PDB file of C-alpha atoms in Angstrom:
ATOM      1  CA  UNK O   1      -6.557 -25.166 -17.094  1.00 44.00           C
ATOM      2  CA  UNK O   2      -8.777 -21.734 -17.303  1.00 50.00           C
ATOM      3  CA  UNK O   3      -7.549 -18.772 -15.827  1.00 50.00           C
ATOM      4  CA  UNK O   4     -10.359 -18.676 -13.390  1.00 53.00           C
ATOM      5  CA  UNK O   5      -9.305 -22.282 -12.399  1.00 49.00           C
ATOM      6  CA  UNK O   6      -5.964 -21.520 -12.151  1.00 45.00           C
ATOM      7  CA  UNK O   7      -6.244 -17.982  -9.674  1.00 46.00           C
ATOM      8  CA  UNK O   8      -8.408 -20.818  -7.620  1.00 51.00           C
ATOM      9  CA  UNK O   9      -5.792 -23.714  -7.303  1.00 43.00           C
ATOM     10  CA  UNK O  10      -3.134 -20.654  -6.297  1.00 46.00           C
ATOM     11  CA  UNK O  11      -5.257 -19.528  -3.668  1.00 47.00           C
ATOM     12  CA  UNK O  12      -5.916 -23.247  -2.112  1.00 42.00           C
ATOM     13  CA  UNK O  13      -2.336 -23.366  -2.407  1.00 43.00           C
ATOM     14  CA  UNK O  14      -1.522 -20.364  -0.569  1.00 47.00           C
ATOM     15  CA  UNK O  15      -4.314 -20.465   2.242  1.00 46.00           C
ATOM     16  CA  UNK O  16      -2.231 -24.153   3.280  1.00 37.00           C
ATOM     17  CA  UNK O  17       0.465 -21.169   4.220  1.00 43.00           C
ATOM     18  CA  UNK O  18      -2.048 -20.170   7.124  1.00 44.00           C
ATOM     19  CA  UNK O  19      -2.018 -16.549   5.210  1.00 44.00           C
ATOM     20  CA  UNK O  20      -5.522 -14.337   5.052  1.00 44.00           C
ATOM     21  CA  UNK O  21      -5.950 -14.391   1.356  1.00 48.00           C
ATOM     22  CA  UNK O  22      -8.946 -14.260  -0.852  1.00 49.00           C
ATOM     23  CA  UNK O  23      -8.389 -14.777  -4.620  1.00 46.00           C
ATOM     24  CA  UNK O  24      -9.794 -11.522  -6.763  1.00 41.00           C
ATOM     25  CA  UNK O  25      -8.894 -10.915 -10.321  1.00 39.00           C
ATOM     26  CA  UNK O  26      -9.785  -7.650 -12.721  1.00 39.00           C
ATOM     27  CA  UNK O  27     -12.626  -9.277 -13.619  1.00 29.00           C
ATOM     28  CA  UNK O  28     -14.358  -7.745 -10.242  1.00 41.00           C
ATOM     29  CA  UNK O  29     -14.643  -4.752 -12.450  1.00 45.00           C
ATOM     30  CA  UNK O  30     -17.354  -6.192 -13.456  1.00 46.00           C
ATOM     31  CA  UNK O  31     -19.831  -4.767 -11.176  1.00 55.00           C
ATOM     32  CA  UNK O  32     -19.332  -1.961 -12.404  1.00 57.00           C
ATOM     33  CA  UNK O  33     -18.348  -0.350  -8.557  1.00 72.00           C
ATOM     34  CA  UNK O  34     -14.945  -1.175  -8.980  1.00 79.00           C
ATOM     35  CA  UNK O  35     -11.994   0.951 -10.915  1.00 85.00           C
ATOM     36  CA  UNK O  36      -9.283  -1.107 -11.261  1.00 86.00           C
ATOM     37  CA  UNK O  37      -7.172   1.748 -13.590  1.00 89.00           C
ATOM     38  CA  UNK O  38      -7.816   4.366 -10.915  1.00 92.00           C
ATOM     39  CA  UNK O  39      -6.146   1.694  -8.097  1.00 93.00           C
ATOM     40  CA  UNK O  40      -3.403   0.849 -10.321  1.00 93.00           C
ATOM     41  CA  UNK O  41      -2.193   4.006 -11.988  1.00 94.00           C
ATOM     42  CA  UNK O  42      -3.142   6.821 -10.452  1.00 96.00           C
ATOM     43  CA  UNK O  43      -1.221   9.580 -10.936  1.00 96.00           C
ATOM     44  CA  UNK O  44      -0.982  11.301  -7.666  1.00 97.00           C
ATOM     45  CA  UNK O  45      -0.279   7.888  -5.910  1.00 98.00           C
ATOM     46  CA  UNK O  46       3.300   7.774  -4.735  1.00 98.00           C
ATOM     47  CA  UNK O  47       5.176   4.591  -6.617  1.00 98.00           C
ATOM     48  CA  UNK O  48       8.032   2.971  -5.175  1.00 98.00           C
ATOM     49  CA  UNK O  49      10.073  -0.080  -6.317  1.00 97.00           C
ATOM     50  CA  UNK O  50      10.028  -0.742 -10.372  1.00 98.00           C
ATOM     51  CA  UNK O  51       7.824   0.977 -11.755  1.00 95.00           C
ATOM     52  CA  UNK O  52       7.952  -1.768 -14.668  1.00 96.00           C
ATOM     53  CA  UNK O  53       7.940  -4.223 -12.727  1.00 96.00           C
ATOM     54  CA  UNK O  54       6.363  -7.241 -13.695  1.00 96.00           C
ATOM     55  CA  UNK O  55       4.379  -7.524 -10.699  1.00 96.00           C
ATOM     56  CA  UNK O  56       1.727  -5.163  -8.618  1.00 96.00           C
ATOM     57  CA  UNK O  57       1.929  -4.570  -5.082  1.00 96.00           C
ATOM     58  CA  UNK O  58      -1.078  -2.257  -4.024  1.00 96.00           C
ATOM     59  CA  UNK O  59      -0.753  -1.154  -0.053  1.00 98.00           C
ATOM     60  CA  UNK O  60      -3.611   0.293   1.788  1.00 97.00           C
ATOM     61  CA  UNK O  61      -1.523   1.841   5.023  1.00 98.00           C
ATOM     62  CA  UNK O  62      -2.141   3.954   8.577  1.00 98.00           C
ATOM     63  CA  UNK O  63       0.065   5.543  10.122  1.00 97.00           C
ATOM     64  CA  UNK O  64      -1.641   4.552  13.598  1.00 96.00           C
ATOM     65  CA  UNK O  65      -1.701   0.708  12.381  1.00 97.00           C
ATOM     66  CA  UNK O  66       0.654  -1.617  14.604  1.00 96.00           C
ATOM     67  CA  UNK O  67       0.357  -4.115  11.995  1.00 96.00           C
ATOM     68  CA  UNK O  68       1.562  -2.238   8.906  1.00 97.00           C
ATOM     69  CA  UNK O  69       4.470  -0.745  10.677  1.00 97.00           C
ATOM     70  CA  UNK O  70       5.331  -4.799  11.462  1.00 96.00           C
ATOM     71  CA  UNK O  71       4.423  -5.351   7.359  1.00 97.00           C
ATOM     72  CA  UNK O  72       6.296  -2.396   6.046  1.00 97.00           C
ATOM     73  CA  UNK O  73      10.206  -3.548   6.251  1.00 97.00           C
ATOM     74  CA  UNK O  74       9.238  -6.869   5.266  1.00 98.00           C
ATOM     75  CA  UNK O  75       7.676  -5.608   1.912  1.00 98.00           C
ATOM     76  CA  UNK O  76      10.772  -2.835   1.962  1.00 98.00           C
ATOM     77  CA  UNK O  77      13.120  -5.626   2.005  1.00 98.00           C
ATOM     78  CA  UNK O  78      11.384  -7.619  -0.796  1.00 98.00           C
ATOM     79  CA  UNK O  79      10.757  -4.861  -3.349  1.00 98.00           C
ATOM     80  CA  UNK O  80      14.591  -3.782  -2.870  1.00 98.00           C
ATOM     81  CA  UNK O  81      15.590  -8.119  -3.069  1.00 98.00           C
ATOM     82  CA  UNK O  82      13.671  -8.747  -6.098  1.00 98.00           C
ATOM     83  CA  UNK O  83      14.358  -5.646  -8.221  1.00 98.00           C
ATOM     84  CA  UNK O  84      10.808  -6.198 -10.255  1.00 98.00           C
ATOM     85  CA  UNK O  85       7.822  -5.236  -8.198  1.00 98.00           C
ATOM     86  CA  UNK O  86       6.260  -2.207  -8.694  1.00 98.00           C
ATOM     87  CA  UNK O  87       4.939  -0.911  -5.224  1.00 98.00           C
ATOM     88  CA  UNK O  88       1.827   1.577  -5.053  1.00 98.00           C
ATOM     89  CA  UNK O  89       1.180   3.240  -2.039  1.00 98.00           C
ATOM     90  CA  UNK O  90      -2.386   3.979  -0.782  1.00 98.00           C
ATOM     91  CA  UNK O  91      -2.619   6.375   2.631  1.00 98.00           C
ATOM     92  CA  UNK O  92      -5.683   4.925   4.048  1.00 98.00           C
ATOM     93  CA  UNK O  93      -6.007   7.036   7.506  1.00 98.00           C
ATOM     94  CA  UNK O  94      -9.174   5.473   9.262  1.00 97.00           C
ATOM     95  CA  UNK O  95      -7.874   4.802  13.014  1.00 96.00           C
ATOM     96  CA  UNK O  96      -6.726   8.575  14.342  1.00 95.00           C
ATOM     97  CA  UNK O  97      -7.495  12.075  13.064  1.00 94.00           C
ATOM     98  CA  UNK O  98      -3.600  11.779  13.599  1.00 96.00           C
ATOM     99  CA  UNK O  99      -3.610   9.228  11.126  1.00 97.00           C
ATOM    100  CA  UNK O 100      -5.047  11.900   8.599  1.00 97.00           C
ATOM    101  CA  UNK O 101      -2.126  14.318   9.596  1.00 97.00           C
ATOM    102  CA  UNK O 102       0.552  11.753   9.368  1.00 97.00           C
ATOM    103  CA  UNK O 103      -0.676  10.828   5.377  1.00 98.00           C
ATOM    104  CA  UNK O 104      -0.803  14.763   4.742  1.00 98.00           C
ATOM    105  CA  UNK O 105       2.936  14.986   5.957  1.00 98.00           C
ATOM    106  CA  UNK O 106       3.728  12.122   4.050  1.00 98.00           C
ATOM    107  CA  UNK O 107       2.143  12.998   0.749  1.00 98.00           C
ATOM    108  CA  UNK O 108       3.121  16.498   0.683  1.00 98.00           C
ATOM    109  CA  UNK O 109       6.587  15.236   1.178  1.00 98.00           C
ATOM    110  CA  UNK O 110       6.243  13.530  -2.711  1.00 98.00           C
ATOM    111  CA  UNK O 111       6.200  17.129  -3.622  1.00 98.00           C
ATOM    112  CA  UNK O 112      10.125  17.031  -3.147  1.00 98.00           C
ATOM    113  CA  UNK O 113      10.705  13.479  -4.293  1.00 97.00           C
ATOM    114  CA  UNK O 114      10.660  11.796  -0.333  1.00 98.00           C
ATOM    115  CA  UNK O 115       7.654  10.375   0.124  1.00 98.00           C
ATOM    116  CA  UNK O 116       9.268   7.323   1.206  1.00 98.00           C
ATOM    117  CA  UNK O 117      11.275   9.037   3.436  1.00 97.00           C
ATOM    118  CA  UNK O 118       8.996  10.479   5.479  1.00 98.00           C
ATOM    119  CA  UNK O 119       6.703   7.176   5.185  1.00 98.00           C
ATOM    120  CA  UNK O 120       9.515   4.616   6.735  1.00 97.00           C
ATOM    121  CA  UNK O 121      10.150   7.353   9.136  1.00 97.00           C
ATOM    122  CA  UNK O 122       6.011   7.702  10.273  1.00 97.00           C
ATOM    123  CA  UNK O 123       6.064   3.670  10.218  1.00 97.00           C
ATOM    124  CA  UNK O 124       9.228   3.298  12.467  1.00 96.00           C
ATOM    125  CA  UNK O 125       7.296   5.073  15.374  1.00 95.00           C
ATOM    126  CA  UNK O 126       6.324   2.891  17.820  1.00 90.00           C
ATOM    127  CA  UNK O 127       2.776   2.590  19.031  1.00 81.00           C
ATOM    128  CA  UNK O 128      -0.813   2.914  17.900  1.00 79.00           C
ATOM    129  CA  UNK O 129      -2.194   5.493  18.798  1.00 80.00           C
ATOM    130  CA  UNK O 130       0.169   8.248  18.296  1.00 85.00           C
ATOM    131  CA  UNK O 131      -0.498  12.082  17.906  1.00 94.00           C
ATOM    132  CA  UNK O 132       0.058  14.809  15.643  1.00 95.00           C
ATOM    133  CA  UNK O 133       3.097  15.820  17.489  1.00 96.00           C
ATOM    134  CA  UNK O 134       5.034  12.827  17.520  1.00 95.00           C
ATOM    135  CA  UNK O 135       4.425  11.884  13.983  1.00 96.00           C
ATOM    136  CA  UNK O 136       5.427  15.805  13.378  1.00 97.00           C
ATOM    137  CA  UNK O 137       8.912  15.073  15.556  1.00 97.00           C
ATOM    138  CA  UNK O 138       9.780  11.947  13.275  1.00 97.00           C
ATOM    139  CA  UNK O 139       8.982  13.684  10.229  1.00 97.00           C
ATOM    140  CA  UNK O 140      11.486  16.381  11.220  1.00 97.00           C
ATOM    141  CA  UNK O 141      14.399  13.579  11.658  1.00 96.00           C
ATOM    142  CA  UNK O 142      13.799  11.939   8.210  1.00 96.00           C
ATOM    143  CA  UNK O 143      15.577  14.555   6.201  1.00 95.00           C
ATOM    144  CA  UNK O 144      13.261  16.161   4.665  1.00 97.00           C
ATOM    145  CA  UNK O 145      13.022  19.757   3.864  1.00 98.00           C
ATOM    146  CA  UNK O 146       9.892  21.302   6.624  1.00 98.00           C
ATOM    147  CA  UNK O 147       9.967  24.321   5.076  1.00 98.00           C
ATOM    148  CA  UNK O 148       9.343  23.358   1.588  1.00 98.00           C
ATOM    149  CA  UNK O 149       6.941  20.495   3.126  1.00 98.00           C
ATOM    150  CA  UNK O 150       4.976  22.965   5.331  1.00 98.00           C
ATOM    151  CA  UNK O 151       4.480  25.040   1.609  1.00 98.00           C
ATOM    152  CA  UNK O 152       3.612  21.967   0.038  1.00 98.00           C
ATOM    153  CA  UNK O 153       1.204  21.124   2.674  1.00 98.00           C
ATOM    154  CA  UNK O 154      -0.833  24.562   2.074  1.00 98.00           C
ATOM    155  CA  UNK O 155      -0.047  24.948  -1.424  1.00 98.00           C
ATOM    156  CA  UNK O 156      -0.911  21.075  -2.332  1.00 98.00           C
ATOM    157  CA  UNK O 157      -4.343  20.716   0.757  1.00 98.00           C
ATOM    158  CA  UNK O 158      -6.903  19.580  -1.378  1.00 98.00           C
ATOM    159  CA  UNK O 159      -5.256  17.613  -3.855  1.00 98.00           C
ATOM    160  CA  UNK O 160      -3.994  15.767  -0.944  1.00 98.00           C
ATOM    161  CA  UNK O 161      -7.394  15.580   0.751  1.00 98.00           C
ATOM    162  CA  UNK O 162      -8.912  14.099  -2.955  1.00 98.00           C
ATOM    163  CA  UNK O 163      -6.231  11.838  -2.829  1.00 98.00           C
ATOM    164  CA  UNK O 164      -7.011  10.150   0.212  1.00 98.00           C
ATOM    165  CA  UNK O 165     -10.481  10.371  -0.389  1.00 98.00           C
ATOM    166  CA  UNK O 166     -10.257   8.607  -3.367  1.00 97.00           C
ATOM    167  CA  UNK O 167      -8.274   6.165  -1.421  1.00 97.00           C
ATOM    168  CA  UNK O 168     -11.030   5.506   1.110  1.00 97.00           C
ATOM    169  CA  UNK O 169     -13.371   4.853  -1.993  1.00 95.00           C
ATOM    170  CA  UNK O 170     -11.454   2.533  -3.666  1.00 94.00           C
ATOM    171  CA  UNK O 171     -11.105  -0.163  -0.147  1.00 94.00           C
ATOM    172  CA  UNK O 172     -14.752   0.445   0.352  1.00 92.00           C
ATOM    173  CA  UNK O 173     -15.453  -0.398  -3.255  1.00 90.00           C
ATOM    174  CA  UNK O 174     -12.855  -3.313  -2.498  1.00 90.00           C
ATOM    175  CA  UNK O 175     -14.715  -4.410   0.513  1.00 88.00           C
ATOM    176  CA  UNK O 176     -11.571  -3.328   2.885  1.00 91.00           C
ATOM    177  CA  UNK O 177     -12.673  -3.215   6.449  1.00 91.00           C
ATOM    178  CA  UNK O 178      -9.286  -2.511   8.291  1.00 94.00           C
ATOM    179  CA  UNK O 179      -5.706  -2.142   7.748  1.00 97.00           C
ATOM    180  CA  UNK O 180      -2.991  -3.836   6.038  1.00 96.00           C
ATOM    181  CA  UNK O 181      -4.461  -4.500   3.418  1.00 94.00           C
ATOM    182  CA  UNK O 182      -1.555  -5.697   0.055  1.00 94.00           C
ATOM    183  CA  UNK O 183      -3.174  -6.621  -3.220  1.00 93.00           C
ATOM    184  CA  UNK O 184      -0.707  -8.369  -4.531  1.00 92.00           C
ATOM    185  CA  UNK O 185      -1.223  -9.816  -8.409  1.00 87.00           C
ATOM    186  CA  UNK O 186      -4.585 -10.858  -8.551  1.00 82.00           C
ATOM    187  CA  UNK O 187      -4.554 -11.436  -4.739  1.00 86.00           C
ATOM    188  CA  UNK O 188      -5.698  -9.723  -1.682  1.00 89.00           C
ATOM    189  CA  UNK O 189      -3.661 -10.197   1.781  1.00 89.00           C
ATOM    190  CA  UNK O 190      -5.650  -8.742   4.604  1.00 90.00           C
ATOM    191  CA  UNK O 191      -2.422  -9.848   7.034  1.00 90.00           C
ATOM    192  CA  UNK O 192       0.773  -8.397   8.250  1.00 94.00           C
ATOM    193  CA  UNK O 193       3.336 -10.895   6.679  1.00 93.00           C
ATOM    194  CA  UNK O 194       6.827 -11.044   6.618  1.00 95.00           C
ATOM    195  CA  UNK O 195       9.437 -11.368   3.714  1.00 97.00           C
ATOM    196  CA  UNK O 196       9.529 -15.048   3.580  1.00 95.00           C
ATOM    197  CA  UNK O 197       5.229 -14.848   2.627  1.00 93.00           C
ATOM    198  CA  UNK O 198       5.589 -11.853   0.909  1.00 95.00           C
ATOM    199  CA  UNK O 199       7.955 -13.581  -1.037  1.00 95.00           C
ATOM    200  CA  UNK O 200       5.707 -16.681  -1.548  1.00 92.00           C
ATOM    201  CA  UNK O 201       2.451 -14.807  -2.436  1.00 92.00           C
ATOM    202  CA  UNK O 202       4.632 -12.948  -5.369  1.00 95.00           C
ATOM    203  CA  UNK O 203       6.437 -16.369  -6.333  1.00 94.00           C
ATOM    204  CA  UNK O 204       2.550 -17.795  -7.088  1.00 89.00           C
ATOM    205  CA  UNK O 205       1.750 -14.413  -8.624  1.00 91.00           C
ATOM    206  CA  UNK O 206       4.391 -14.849 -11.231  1.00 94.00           C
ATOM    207  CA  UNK O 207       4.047 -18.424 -12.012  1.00 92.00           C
ATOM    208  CA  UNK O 208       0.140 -17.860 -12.542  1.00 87.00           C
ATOM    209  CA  UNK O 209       1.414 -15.305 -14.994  1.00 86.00           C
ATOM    210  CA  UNK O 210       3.767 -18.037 -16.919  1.00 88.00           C
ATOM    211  CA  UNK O 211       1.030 -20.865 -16.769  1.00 85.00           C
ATOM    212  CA  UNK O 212      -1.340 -18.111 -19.066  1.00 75.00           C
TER     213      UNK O 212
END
């Protein structure tokens, strides 16, 4: 069985689940509109998980999005279960000019090594449409360091600004129209799903990669 055949039968397989996937493979770099290096390693992106990790979790995320703050300690519990997935985090702000606030705080806090921190802390707030000051109050209570954030913010503005443009480039070259969005292996989960089909989606990830 071909490769292409194979990504195919995986997605039949996993669409039985009731999930909202749609297969995609590297190959969609084809059109030339599509960077897949640039969505996989780049270098400002904050990496959690394995960073070896023999399989690719990509997150598109806002801040404002009632369905990635359901998503987020599902995947948080897999990637610290399994031990092997590398996680890449992509800020995708679209709903709220909060939403662009909350990935500032959040990226400026990978300045000091707590990204994470500050992003479990942004999706634990209930709600969808909060502002600028709530999202400020939770950062506060994650532990972080505000005044070394609040330099970071100034000192680190328009790298942070590329950043999430570059983000919002890459899911409109992907065709992304909302968020979550997880692409996981060669798959891409438009859905907020929980461990046990987070788990699944990575189980048919890795035994496409055996059957190569």
């Amino acid at each position: 069985m071909n490769r292409r055949a194979l990504l195919r039968l995986a997605a039949l397989r996993l669409a039985t689940l009731g999930l909202a996937l749609q297969a995609v493979s590297p190959a969609f770099a084809d059109d030339g509109k599509i960077d897949v290096e640039a969505i996989l390693n780049d270098p400002a992106a904050p990496v959690g998980g394995n960073p070896k990790g023999d399989v690719t979790i990509v997150a598109f995320l806002d801040y404002n999005c009632p369905f990635c703050k359901k998503a987020t300690p599902e995947l948080d519990k897999l990637v610290k279960a399994d031990g092997h997935i590398r996680l890449i985090y992509k800020d995708w702000p679209i709903l709220t000019e909060a939403s662009v606030y909350g990935a500032h705080l959040a990226l400026a806090a990978k300045y000091q090594g707590k990204y994470e921190r500050v992003h479990n802390a942004l999706m634990a707030v209930p709600g969808r449409r909060n502002g600028e000051e709530i999202m400020l109050g939770a950062v506060k209570t994650s532990g972080v360091d505000m005044g070394r954030l609040n330099a970071d913010l100034k000192a680190h503005d328009a790298d942070i600004a590329a950043l999430i443009k570059r983000n919002g480039e890459q899911a409109q070259a992907l065709g992304l129209e909302g968020t979550p969005v997880f692409l996981i292996g060669p798959f891409k989960v438009a859905a907020a799903l929980d461990y046990a089909d987070f788990k699944k989606v990575v189980g048919q990830v890795r035994a496409a990669q055996k059957a190569k």
